Amino acid sequence: MASERVHAALPDPPSQSEEENKEEEKAFGNIFAEIEFVDLPLGTTLRSIYDDQPNAHKRFMEKLDARIRNHDREIEKMCNFHHQGFVDAITELLKVRADAEKLMGQVTDTNRRLQEAGREVTAQTEEVIRCRIQQMNMATTVEKLQLCIPVLEMYSKLKEQLESKRYYAALKTMEQLEKFFIPRVSQYRFCQIMAENLPRLREEIKEISMSDLKDFLESIRKHSDKVGETAMRQAQQHRTFNSAVAKQASMGHYTKPLYSLNGRTQTHNGLMMDEDTGDEDEADEEILTAQDLVDFSPVYRCLHIYTVLGDRETFENYYRKQRKKQARLVLQPQANMHETVEGYRRYFNQIVGFFVVEDHILHATQGLVTRAFTDELWNMALSKIIAVLRTHSSYCDDPDLVLELKNLIVIFADTLQGYGFPVNRLFDLLFEVRDQYNETLLKKWALVFREIFELDNYSPIPVDTEEEYKLVVSRFPFHDAEIEKQQDFPKKLPMSQSVPQIYTQVKELIYASLKFSESLHRSSTEIDDMLRKSTNLLLTRTLSSCLQNLIKKPHIGLTELVQIIINTTHLEQACKYLEEFITNITNVSPETVHTTRLYGLSTFKDARHAAEGEIYTKLNQKIDEFIQLADYEWGMAESDGRASGYLMDLINFLRSTFQVFTHLPGKVAQTACMSACKHLSTSLMQMLLDTELKQISMGAIQQFNLDVIQCELFASSEPVPGFQGDTLQLAFIDLRQLLDLFMVWDWSTYLADYGQPTSKYLRVNPATALALLEKMKDTSKKNNIFSQFRKNDRDKQKLIETVVKQLRSLVNGMSS
């Protein structure tokens, strides 16, 4: 009907050509297709109809009506085709309706009965379902517990490890918990609590391990002394063992052992043998090592802990810093260390213990300390050790202590050298210590020499029997053909008892110097040179100084000086035997190019010369003492007719003294005798010309002449053999010519021959004659000594005045 209304409203379309109709039909067919089959909005389609061309909508409506009518016809045709089938189906449905109602009743009844019968089954089914749910829950719980139980067991294990202080294992357990166990059950709260506690536990472990490390550092600081003592004792035993092996080397082939700190010794052929300590009771005793004396587990544990925690560098820096501080403390000596050898031993033990521990840490750990670090510590320590030893050894004045110090330094150096530390500077230091040792020896031997000189009686050694003679000769190389020819005892050896004692002490010093040279790893030539230099220092410095001081002592008289000269002569002759003694010790030929010679010859020569000079001085002093006893009466009228008492005593003293000089070399005795006579002559001349002496009488001149005659007689008696002719008398020639001039009163000859080489009074100086004549002139004026002459012979008085004038003119001529 709608199509009819549309059709009634549209006018009849105008006639068109057949082609246009086809195109139009085609266009409208597309539009209808879009309207019928497309679900999109129709606005665009309808707009295209109205906007296409005028009256297009009218034609569209017409086409639409035609299409509707066409569809209606098709619908009607289809309904007519299916109507009979529909009717038949309704009829059949009505027949089935009654059966369906009956079936419905039966089904309802069956359902009712089924429901009533299934109520019990339903209840049992629900119970089964509930049990099944519980069973599933239990299985799930068991499954989850099986996942949680290992975590709880590991955590419990962690607690036990912490309680038993097995921190490294605890860290490993923590690591397993974090990586494997906790991630499996991380959804549970207790696991979250565990995970939160693990970092705190790690920090606690770090703090505890660091505390253990601090305790360890404090412990090794206390145990370093014991560790070092053990290491040095082993090094000393090893050195002793090697010395014993060297002595037995000539008995057969022997494999030299290599030193080991593990209590055993490995030979070069790889066999292992126990180290022999030389004591049967200690032969089986196990040698302790640093690991035996110190528990290093805190270091290993702390190192592993910090390594696991990824903080190894912090631990290494802390450990090295603390050890450096401890090294500085160890290297600080006690103020009184130099007083006893135990002070040095404790000092060395602590240092050795420190570096033994560091060496063990170096080899037992991977990188906690490095060789560069230990070398740095050692170089720092070595400089400090050398400075300390230089300072403290300079305080030592006991050679035995210095020698023990040297032995300790050698053992100290050998011990550390065995651990790979360079010790060349320590052996260089020993040369400085050797100089200090020599100084202390010289000081000690100076006291020995002084004591020997003080106890010496300065008289020849008496020997009553042949045994005594052999005893002296065994101590001192004395050889004298004349004494050896004498068969009878007692005998007297020319030197005093100090000579063999000094010779023995020189040998003792050589032995003492040799002790220091032991274990210095020096050649025989170097040791020979050391011994000779030490002996030279003893002779040229110590013994020479002691001799010089002895000679200068006031209580040493002429007899003692003579004996000293004799002693030095024999000691000088014994120097060659000292050289042979050193050669026998070192087996170094004295003809070697660089061999040092002994300077003892010059020492004893200088001492002898000093003694000779002192003899001359003391002899002159003794003469002066006698001269001071002179008591001339310068105004006496005539002489006593005999020489003065003081002069006769002086001459007797000189005679007895020069008899002692017979043991001296000839030139020494002759020089002493000539020096004494000259000094006596000079002293007598000075007595005459003394400015405080204002007047002299002719009687005094005569008395003085008698004394000079006695001096001349003494000189002519040859108190010391070896003078030729009247050589000794010439010492008094000045006095003799002066006195002859006044005694003879031969002024005319003196004045006439003055200046002539053949003058009788050639040695009389005008000034001397004038001075003496003035004294006699003053006497004639004041005391009228020449009054008789003035009365009897006035010409002689004028002669005196004339002589005085001429002498003055001679003196003035000499001065101008």
PDB file of C-alpha atoms in Angstrom, residues 181-357:
ATOM      1  CA  PHE A 181      66.021 -20.146  48.828  1.00  0.00           C
ATOM      2  CA  ILE A 182      64.339 -16.830  49.618  1.00  0.00           C
ATOM      3  CA  PRO A 183      63.362 -16.067  45.957  1.00  0.00           C
ATOM      4  CA  ARG A 184      61.278 -19.293  45.906  1.00  0.00           C
ATOM      5  CA  VAL A 185      59.097 -18.159  48.818  1.00  0.00           C
ATOM      6  CA  SER A 186      59.549 -14.422  48.636  1.00  0.00           C
ATOM      7  CA  GLN A 187      55.750 -13.894  48.843  1.00  0.00           C
ATOM      8  CA  TYR A 188      55.729 -14.849  52.525  1.00  0.00           C
ATOM      9  CA  ARG A 189      56.194 -12.233  55.159  1.00  0.00           C
ATOM     10  CA  PHE A 190      58.685 -14.194  57.223  1.00  0.00           C
ATOM     11  CA  CYS A 191      60.954 -14.390  54.168  1.00  0.00           C
ATOM     12  CA  GLN A 192      60.716 -10.651  53.754  1.00  0.00           C
ATOM     13  CA  ILE A 193      61.777 -10.261  57.396  1.00  0.00           C
ATOM     14  CA  MET A 194      64.675 -12.632  56.782  1.00  0.00           C
ATOM     15  CA  ALA A 195      65.740 -10.704  53.703  1.00  0.00           C
ATOM     16  CA  GLU A 196      65.620  -7.464  55.668  1.00  0.00           C
ATOM     17  CA  ASN A 197      67.757  -8.975  58.474  1.00  0.00           C
ATOM     18  CA  LEU A 198      70.520 -10.312  56.245  1.00  0.00           C
ATOM     19  CA  PRO A 199      72.254  -6.904  55.560  1.00  0.00           C
ATOM     20  CA  ARG A 200      72.177  -6.191  59.287  1.00  0.00           C
ATOM     21  CA  LEU A 201      73.753  -9.576  59.999  1.00  0.00           C
ATOM     22  CA  ARG A 202      76.432  -8.875  57.408  1.00  0.00           C
ATOM     23  CA  GLU A 203      77.316  -5.633  59.126  1.00  0.00           C
ATOM     24  CA  GLU A 204      77.466  -7.423  62.458  1.00  0.00           C
ATOM     25  CA  ILE A 205      79.781 -10.027  60.959  1.00  0.00           C
ATOM     26  CA  LYS A 206      82.007  -7.263  59.555  1.00  0.00           C
ATOM     27  CA  GLU A 207      82.159  -5.572  62.929  1.00  0.00           C
ATOM     28  CA  ILE A 208      82.865  -8.831  64.767  1.00  0.00           C
ATOM     29  CA  SER A 209      85.541  -9.909  62.277  1.00  0.00           C
ATOM     30  CA  MET A 210      87.145  -6.475  62.450  1.00  0.00           C
ATOM     31  CA  SER A 211      87.138  -6.740  66.242  1.00  0.00           C
ATOM     32  CA  ASP A 212      88.808 -10.145  65.929  1.00  0.00           C
ATOM     33  CA  LEU A 213      91.382  -8.643  63.585  1.00  0.00           C
ATOM     34  CA  LYS A 214      92.158  -5.888  66.091  1.00  0.00           C
ATOM     35  CA  ASP A 215      92.598  -8.537  68.780  1.00  0.00           C
ATOM     36  CA  PHE A 216      94.892 -10.426  66.408  1.00  0.00           C
ATOM     37  CA  LEU A 217      96.983  -7.329  65.713  1.00  0.00           C
ATOM     38  CA  GLU A 218      97.324  -6.734  69.426  1.00  0.00           C
ATOM     39  CA  SER A 219      98.217 -10.389  69.934  1.00  0.00           C
ATOM     40  CA  ILE A 220     100.956 -10.480  67.304  1.00  0.00           C
ATOM     41  CA  ARG A 221     102.391  -7.272  68.708  1.00  0.00           C
ATOM     42  CA  LYS A 222     102.832  -9.136  71.991  1.00  0.00           C
ATOM     43  CA  HIS A 223     104.019 -12.352  70.362  1.00  0.00           C
ATOM     44  CA  SER A 224     106.472 -10.734  67.914  1.00  0.00           C
ATOM     45  CA  ASP A 225     109.220 -11.025  70.524  1.00  0.00           C
ATOM     46  CA  LYS A 226     108.716 -14.775  70.843  1.00  0.00           C
ATOM     47  CA  VAL A 227     108.382 -15.298  67.078  1.00  0.00           C
ATOM     48  CA  GLY A 228     111.545 -13.326  66.440  1.00  0.00           C
ATOM     49  CA  GLU A 229     113.421 -15.147  69.188  1.00  0.00           C
ATOM     50  CA  THR A 230     112.466 -18.487  67.664  1.00  0.00           C
ATOM     51  CA  ALA A 231     113.429 -17.423  64.145  1.00  0.00           C
ATOM     52  CA  MET A 232     116.782 -16.010  65.261  1.00  0.00           C
ATOM     53  CA  ARG A 233     117.536 -19.111  67.330  1.00  0.00           C
ATOM     54  CA  GLN A 234     116.852 -21.271  64.291  1.00  0.00           C
ATOM     55  CA  ALA A 235     119.093 -19.063  62.159  1.00  0.00           C
ATOM     56  CA  GLN A 236     121.851 -19.352  64.756  1.00  0.00           C
ATOM     57  CA  GLN A 237     121.433 -23.131  64.889  1.00  0.00           C
ATOM     58  CA  HIS A 238     121.577 -23.234  61.117  1.00  0.00           C
ATOM     59  CA  ARG A 239     124.796 -21.220  61.135  1.00  0.00           C
ATOM     60  CA  THR A 240     126.280 -23.510  63.785  1.00  0.00           C
ATOM     61  CA  PHE A 241     125.203 -26.529  61.784  1.00  0.00           C
ATOM     62  CA  ASN A 242     126.844 -25.175  58.637  1.00  0.00           C
ATOM     63  CA  SER A 243     130.051 -24.518  60.559  1.00  0.00           C
ATOM     64  CA  ALA A 244     130.052 -28.116  61.784  1.00  0.00           C
ATOM     65  CA  VAL A 245     129.416 -29.335  58.245  1.00  0.00           C
ATOM     66  CA  ALA A 246     132.283 -27.226  56.944  1.00  0.00           C
ATOM     67  CA  LYS A 247     134.608 -28.787  59.512  1.00  0.00           C
ATOM     68  CA  GLN A 248     133.515 -32.279  58.491  1.00  0.00           C
ATOM     69  CA  ALA A 249     133.659 -31.540  54.766  1.00  0.00           C
ATOM     70  CA  SER A 250     137.198 -32.850  54.564  1.00  0.00           C
ATOM     71  CA  MET A 251     136.079 -36.206  55.970  1.00  0.00           C
ATOM     72  CA  GLY A 252     133.953 -37.052  52.957  1.00  0.00           C
ATOM     73  CA  HIS A 253     131.190 -35.895  50.648  1.00  0.00           C
ATOM     74  CA  TYR A 254     128.446 -34.130  52.495  1.00  0.00           C
ATOM     75  CA  THR A 255     125.392 -32.471  51.001  1.00  0.00           C
ATOM     76  CA  LYS A 256     124.879 -29.009  52.363  1.00  0.00           C
ATOM     77  CA  PRO A 257     121.370 -28.509  53.747  1.00  0.00           C
ATOM     78  CA  LEU A 258     119.031 -25.721  52.871  1.00  0.00           C
ATOM     79  CA  TYR A 259     117.535 -23.773  55.761  1.00  0.00           C
ATOM     80  CA  SER A 260     113.832 -24.197  56.412  1.00  0.00           C
ATOM     81  CA  LEU A 261     111.526 -22.796  59.052  1.00  0.00           C
ATOM     82  CA  ASN A 262     109.176 -25.756  59.103  1.00  0.00           C
ATOM     83  CA  GLY A 263     111.414 -27.715  61.443  1.00  0.00           C
ATOM     84  CA  ARG A 264     113.019 -29.789  58.720  1.00  0.00           C
ATOM     85  CA  THR A 265     115.928 -29.270  56.400  1.00  0.00           C
ATOM     86  CA  GLN A 266     115.978 -30.051  52.712  1.00  0.00           C
ATOM     87  CA  THR A 267     119.222 -31.108  51.137  1.00  0.00           C
ATOM     88  CA  HIS A 268     120.238 -30.305  47.615  1.00  0.00           C
ATOM     89  CA  ASN A 269     119.325 -33.782  46.455  1.00  0.00           C
ATOM     90  CA  GLY A 270     115.733 -33.314  47.639  1.00  0.00           C
ATOM     91  CA  LEU A 271     115.863 -35.612  50.672  1.00  0.00           C
ATOM     92  CA  MET A 272     114.413 -34.408  53.945  1.00  0.00           C
ATOM     93  CA  MET A 273     116.332 -34.595  57.167  1.00  0.00           C
ATOM     94  CA  ASP A 274     115.789 -33.305  60.713  1.00  0.00           C
ATOM     95  CA  GLU A 275     117.891 -30.341  61.675  1.00  0.00           C
ATOM     96  CA  ASP A 276     120.430 -31.137  64.373  1.00  0.00           C
ATOM     97  CA  THR A 277     120.623 -28.605  67.149  1.00  0.00           C
ATOM     98  CA  GLY A 278     123.735 -30.109  68.655  1.00  0.00           C
ATOM     99  CA  ASP A 279     121.995 -31.219  71.810  1.00  0.00           C
ATOM    100  CA  GLU A 280     120.852 -34.820  72.217  1.00  0.00           C
ATOM    101  CA  ASP A 281     117.960 -33.757  74.433  1.00  0.00           C
ATOM    102  CA  GLU A 282     116.689 -31.400  71.751  1.00  0.00           C
ATOM    103  CA  ALA A 283     117.428 -33.555  68.733  1.00  0.00           C
ATOM    104  CA  ASP A 284     113.849 -34.752  68.458  1.00  0.00           C
ATOM    105  CA  GLU A 285     112.256 -31.470  69.490  1.00  0.00           C
ATOM    106  CA  GLU A 286     110.066 -30.041  66.770  1.00  0.00           C
ATOM    107  CA  ILE A 287     111.082 -26.584  65.672  1.00  0.00           C
ATOM    108  CA  LEU A 288     108.304 -24.068  66.191  1.00  0.00           C
ATOM    109  CA  THR A 289     107.249 -21.803  63.351  1.00  0.00           C
ATOM    110  CA  ALA A 290     105.391 -18.530  63.257  1.00  0.00           C
ATOM    111  CA  GLN A 291     102.198 -20.468  62.522  1.00  0.00           C
ATOM    112  CA  ASP A 292     102.760 -22.544  65.649  1.00  0.00           C
ATOM    113  CA  LEU A 293     103.171 -19.485  67.825  1.00  0.00           C
ATOM    114  CA  VAL A 294     100.488 -17.243  66.312  1.00  0.00           C
ATOM    115  CA  ASP A 295      96.911 -18.097  65.326  1.00  0.00           C
ATOM    116  CA  PHE A 296      96.449 -16.499  61.907  1.00  0.00           C
ATOM    117  CA  SER A 297      92.842 -17.649  61.525  1.00  0.00           C
ATOM    118  CA  PRO A 298      91.397 -14.198  62.412  1.00  0.00           C
ATOM    119  CA  VAL A 299      93.275 -12.717  59.460  1.00  0.00           C
ATOM    120  CA  TYR A 300      92.175 -15.429  57.055  1.00  0.00           C
ATOM    121  CA  ARG A 301      88.605 -15.249  58.345  1.00  0.00           C
ATOM    122  CA  CYS A 302      88.409 -11.484  58.167  1.00  0.00           C
ATOM    123  CA  LEU A 303      90.013 -11.468  54.714  1.00  0.00           C
ATOM    124  CA  HIS A 304      87.506 -14.051  53.418  1.00  0.00           C
ATOM    125  CA  ILE A 305      84.607 -12.199  55.000  1.00  0.00           C
ATOM    126  CA  TYR A 306      85.517  -8.873  53.457  1.00  0.00           C
ATOM    127  CA  THR A 307      86.210 -10.592  50.148  1.00  0.00           C
ATOM    128  CA  VAL A 308      82.760 -12.213  50.157  1.00  0.00           C
ATOM    129  CA  LEU A 309      81.203  -8.886  51.120  1.00  0.00           C
ATOM    130  CA  GLY A 310      82.989  -7.204  48.225  1.00  0.00           C
ATOM    131  CA  ASP A 311      84.912  -4.882  50.549  1.00  0.00           C
ATOM    132  CA  ARG A 312      88.354  -6.506  50.332  1.00  0.00           C
ATOM    133  CA  GLU A 313      90.114  -3.254  49.406  1.00  0.00           C
ATOM    134  CA  THR A 314      88.908  -1.598  52.620  1.00  0.00           C
ATOM    135  CA  PHE A 315      90.222  -4.502  54.660  1.00  0.00           C
ATOM    136  CA  GLU A 316      93.602  -4.500  52.872  1.00  0.00           C
ATOM    137  CA  ASN A 317      94.036  -0.748  53.395  1.00  0.00           C
ATOM    138  CA  TYR A 318      93.111  -1.030  57.076  1.00  0.00           C
ATOM    139  CA  TYR A 319      95.442  -3.973  57.665  1.00  0.00           C
ATOM    140  CA  ARG A 320      98.383  -2.309  55.942  1.00  0.00           C
ATOM    141  CA  LYS A 321      97.794   0.974  57.742  1.00  0.00           C
ATOM    142  CA  GLN A 322      97.704  -0.748  61.142  1.00  0.00           C
ATOM    143  CA  ARG A 323     100.810  -2.792  60.383  1.00  0.00           C
ATOM    144  CA  LYS A 324     102.676   0.342  59.377  1.00  0.00           C
ATOM    145  CA  LYS A 325     101.757   1.884  62.716  1.00  0.00           C
ATOM    146  CA  GLN A 326     102.899  -1.256  64.521  1.00  0.00           C
ATOM    147  CA  ALA A 327     106.144  -1.223  62.530  1.00  0.00           C
ATOM    148  CA  ARG A 328     106.871   2.294  63.738  1.00  0.00           C
ATOM    149  CA  LEU A 329     106.166   1.226  67.327  1.00  0.00           C
ATOM    150  CA  VAL A 330     108.385  -1.835  66.997  1.00  0.00           C
ATOM    151  CA  LEU A 331     111.224   0.275  65.600  1.00  0.00           C
ATOM    152  CA  GLN A 332     111.176   2.607  68.610  1.00  0.00           C
ATOM    153  CA  PRO A 333     113.939   1.430  70.969  1.00  0.00           C
ATOM    154  CA  GLN A 334     113.973   1.716  74.723  1.00  0.00           C
ATOM    155  CA  ALA A 335     115.991   4.600  76.075  1.00  0.00           C
ATOM    156  CA  ASN A 336     118.355   2.294  77.991  1.00  0.00           C
ATOM    157  CA  MET A 337     118.658  -0.324  75.238  1.00  0.00           C
ATOM    158  CA  HIS A 338     122.418   0.249  74.953  1.00  0.00           C
ATOM    159  CA  GLU A 339     123.047  -0.729  78.569  1.00  0.00           C
ATOM    160  CA  THR A 340     122.592  -4.502  78.188  1.00  0.00           C
ATOM    161  CA  VAL A 341     122.661  -7.027  75.376  1.00  0.00           C
ATOM    162  CA  GLU A 342     119.175  -8.118  76.374  1.00  0.00           C
ATOM    163  CA  GLY A 343     117.887  -4.706  75.340  1.00  0.00           C
ATOM    164  CA  TYR A 344     119.316  -5.177  71.858  1.00  0.00           C
ATOM    165  CA  ARG A 345     118.082  -8.778  71.722  1.00  0.00           C
ATOM    166  CA  ARG A 346     114.503  -7.772  72.544  1.00  0.00           C
ATOM    167  CA  TYR A 347     114.686  -5.024  69.951  1.00  0.00           C
ATOM    168  CA  PHE A 348     115.889  -7.404  67.228  1.00  0.00           C
ATOM    169  CA  ASN A 349     113.436 -10.137  68.265  1.00  0.00           C
ATOM    170  CA  GLN A 350     110.491  -7.784  67.893  1.00  0.00           C
ATOM    171  CA  ILE A 351     111.611  -6.621  64.460  1.00  0.00           C
ATOM    172  CA  VAL A 352     112.300 -10.143  63.220  1.00  0.00           C
ATOM    173  CA  GLY A 353     108.971 -11.319  64.617  1.00  0.00           C
ATOM    174  CA  PHE A 354     107.173  -8.504  62.820  1.00  0.00           C
ATOM    175  CA  PHE A 355     108.686  -9.317  59.428  1.00  0.00           C
ATOM    176  CA  VAL A 356     108.353 -13.093  59.889  1.00  0.00           C
ATOM    177  CA  VAL A 357     104.623 -12.544  60.408  1.00  0.00           C
TER     178      VAL A 357
END
